[in-house]
Amino acid sequence: MGDYRALAEFRYELRRYLALSDHAARSVGLHPGQYRLLLMLKGLPDGIEPTIGNLAERLGLRHHSTVELVDRLEKRGLIHRERN
């Protein structure tokens, strides 16, 4: 029973974190997905290149959705993309 209780508490805290995170993003004019992408870029582990494919995988998004997020952030001047 303790495992279920711990899992339920973890899910509750995770949901609270996500709600606070989304609110913080919106308060500075970012869509929550844009915030998550910026956070992912800043926190990528050493050795992981910030390619669209890697970002999409780590964010749980499709390739084209990640491209759209990157395009929007680039248009706002929040990131700079280099093509390989």
Tab-separated table of C-alpha atoms in Angstrom:
chain	number	residue	atom	x	y	z
A	1	MET	CA	0.000	0.000	0.000
A	2	GLY	CA	2.910	2.342	0.711
A	3	ASP	CA	4.033	2.209	-2.923
A	4	TYR	CA	0.619	3.361	-4.114
A	5	ARG	CA	0.578	6.147	-1.566
A	6	ALA	CA	4.057	7.295	-2.631
A	7	LEU	CA	3.080	7.148	-6.299
A	8	ALA	CA	-0.129	9.087	-5.670
A	9	GLU	CA	1.808	11.743	-3.745
A	10	PHE	CA	4.428	11.969	-6.502
A	11	ARG	CA	1.733	12.460	-9.151
A	12	TYR	CA	0.064	15.118	-7.010
A	13	GLU	CA	3.327	17.034	-6.533
A	14	LEU	CA	4.175	16.681	-10.226
A	15	ARG	CA	0.778	18.079	-11.211
A	16	ARG	CA	1.266	21.004	-8.816
A	17	TYR	CA	4.721	21.694	-10.255
A	18	LEU	CA	3.397	21.635	-13.818
A	19	ALA	CA	0.532	23.997	-12.963
A	20	LEU	CA	2.903	26.450	-11.251
A	21	SER	CA	5.350	26.172	-14.129
A	22	ASP	CA	2.630	26.861	-16.706
A	23	HIS	CA	1.425	29.863	-14.703
A	24	ALA	CA	4.965	31.248	-14.421
A	25	ALA	CA	5.493	30.847	-18.173
A	26	ARG	CA	2.261	32.642	-19.027
A	27	SER	CA	3.052	35.454	-16.582
A	28	VAL	CA	6.099	36.357	-18.695
A	29	GLY	CA	4.317	35.951	-22.024
A	30	LEU	CA	5.484	32.452	-22.902
A	31	HIS	CA	3.390	29.480	-23.890
A	32	PRO	CA	4.124	26.618	-21.465
A	33	GLY	CA	5.585	24.556	-24.309
A	34	GLN	CA	7.994	27.364	-25.124
A	35	TYR	CA	9.079	27.492	-21.490
A	36	ARG	CA	9.637	23.726	-21.424
A	37	LEU	CA	11.773	23.956	-24.560
A	38	LEU	CA	13.889	26.760	-23.083
A	39	LEU	CA	14.295	24.762	-19.878
A	40	MET	CA	15.276	21.686	-21.877
A	41	LEU	CA	17.887	23.644	-23.828
A	42	LYS	CA	19.400	25.089	-20.665
A	43	GLY	CA	19.434	21.750	-18.881
A	44	LEU	CA	20.604	19.358	-21.592
A	45	PRO	CA	23.111	16.842	-20.223
A	46	ASP	CA	26.680	16.962	-21.494
A	47	GLY	CA	27.056	15.053	-24.737
A	48	ILE	CA	23.451	15.580	-25.880
A	49	GLU	CA	23.324	17.884	-28.880
A	50	PRO	CA	20.371	20.289	-29.069
A	51	THR	CA	19.052	18.889	-32.338
A	52	ILE	CA	15.376	18.976	-33.207
A	53	GLY	CA	15.274	15.192	-32.932
A	54	ASN	CA	16.855	15.126	-29.470
A	55	LEU	CA	14.645	17.943	-28.215
A	56	ALA	CA	11.513	16.299	-29.618
A	57	GLU	CA	12.379	13.004	-27.937
A	58	ARG	CA	13.156	14.602	-24.574
A	59	LEU	CA	10.000	16.757	-24.663
A	60	GLY	CA	7.770	13.923	-25.878
A	61	LEU	CA	6.753	15.872	-28.978
A	62	ARG	CA	6.654	15.118	-32.673
A	63	HIS	CA	9.386	16.518	-34.888
A	64	HIS	CA	7.168	19.079	-36.616
A	65	SER	CA	5.766	20.347	-33.294
A	66	THR	CA	9.289	20.905	-32.001
A	67	VAL	CA	10.208	22.759	-35.194
A	68	GLU	CA	7.212	25.063	-34.666
A	69	LEU	CA	8.254	25.775	-31.061
A	70	VAL	CA	11.829	26.509	-32.114
A	71	ASP	CA	10.619	28.765	-34.937
A	72	ARG	CA	8.451	30.794	-32.549
A	73	LEU	CA	11.238	31.200	-29.999
A	74	GLU	CA	13.695	32.166	-32.714
A	75	LYS	CA	11.291	34.807	-34.084
A	76	ARG	CA	11.052	36.277	-30.575
A	77	GLY	CA	14.835	36.416	-30.350
A	78	LEU	CA	14.948	33.996	-27.417
A	79	ILE	CA	17.103	31.417	-29.168
A	80	HIS	CA	19.466	31.310	-32.121
A	81	ARG	CA	19.438	28.324	-34.422
A	82	GLU	CA	22.477	27.122	-36.344
A	83	ARG	CA	21.976	24.823	-39.250
A	84	ASN	CA	24.341	21.862	-39.701
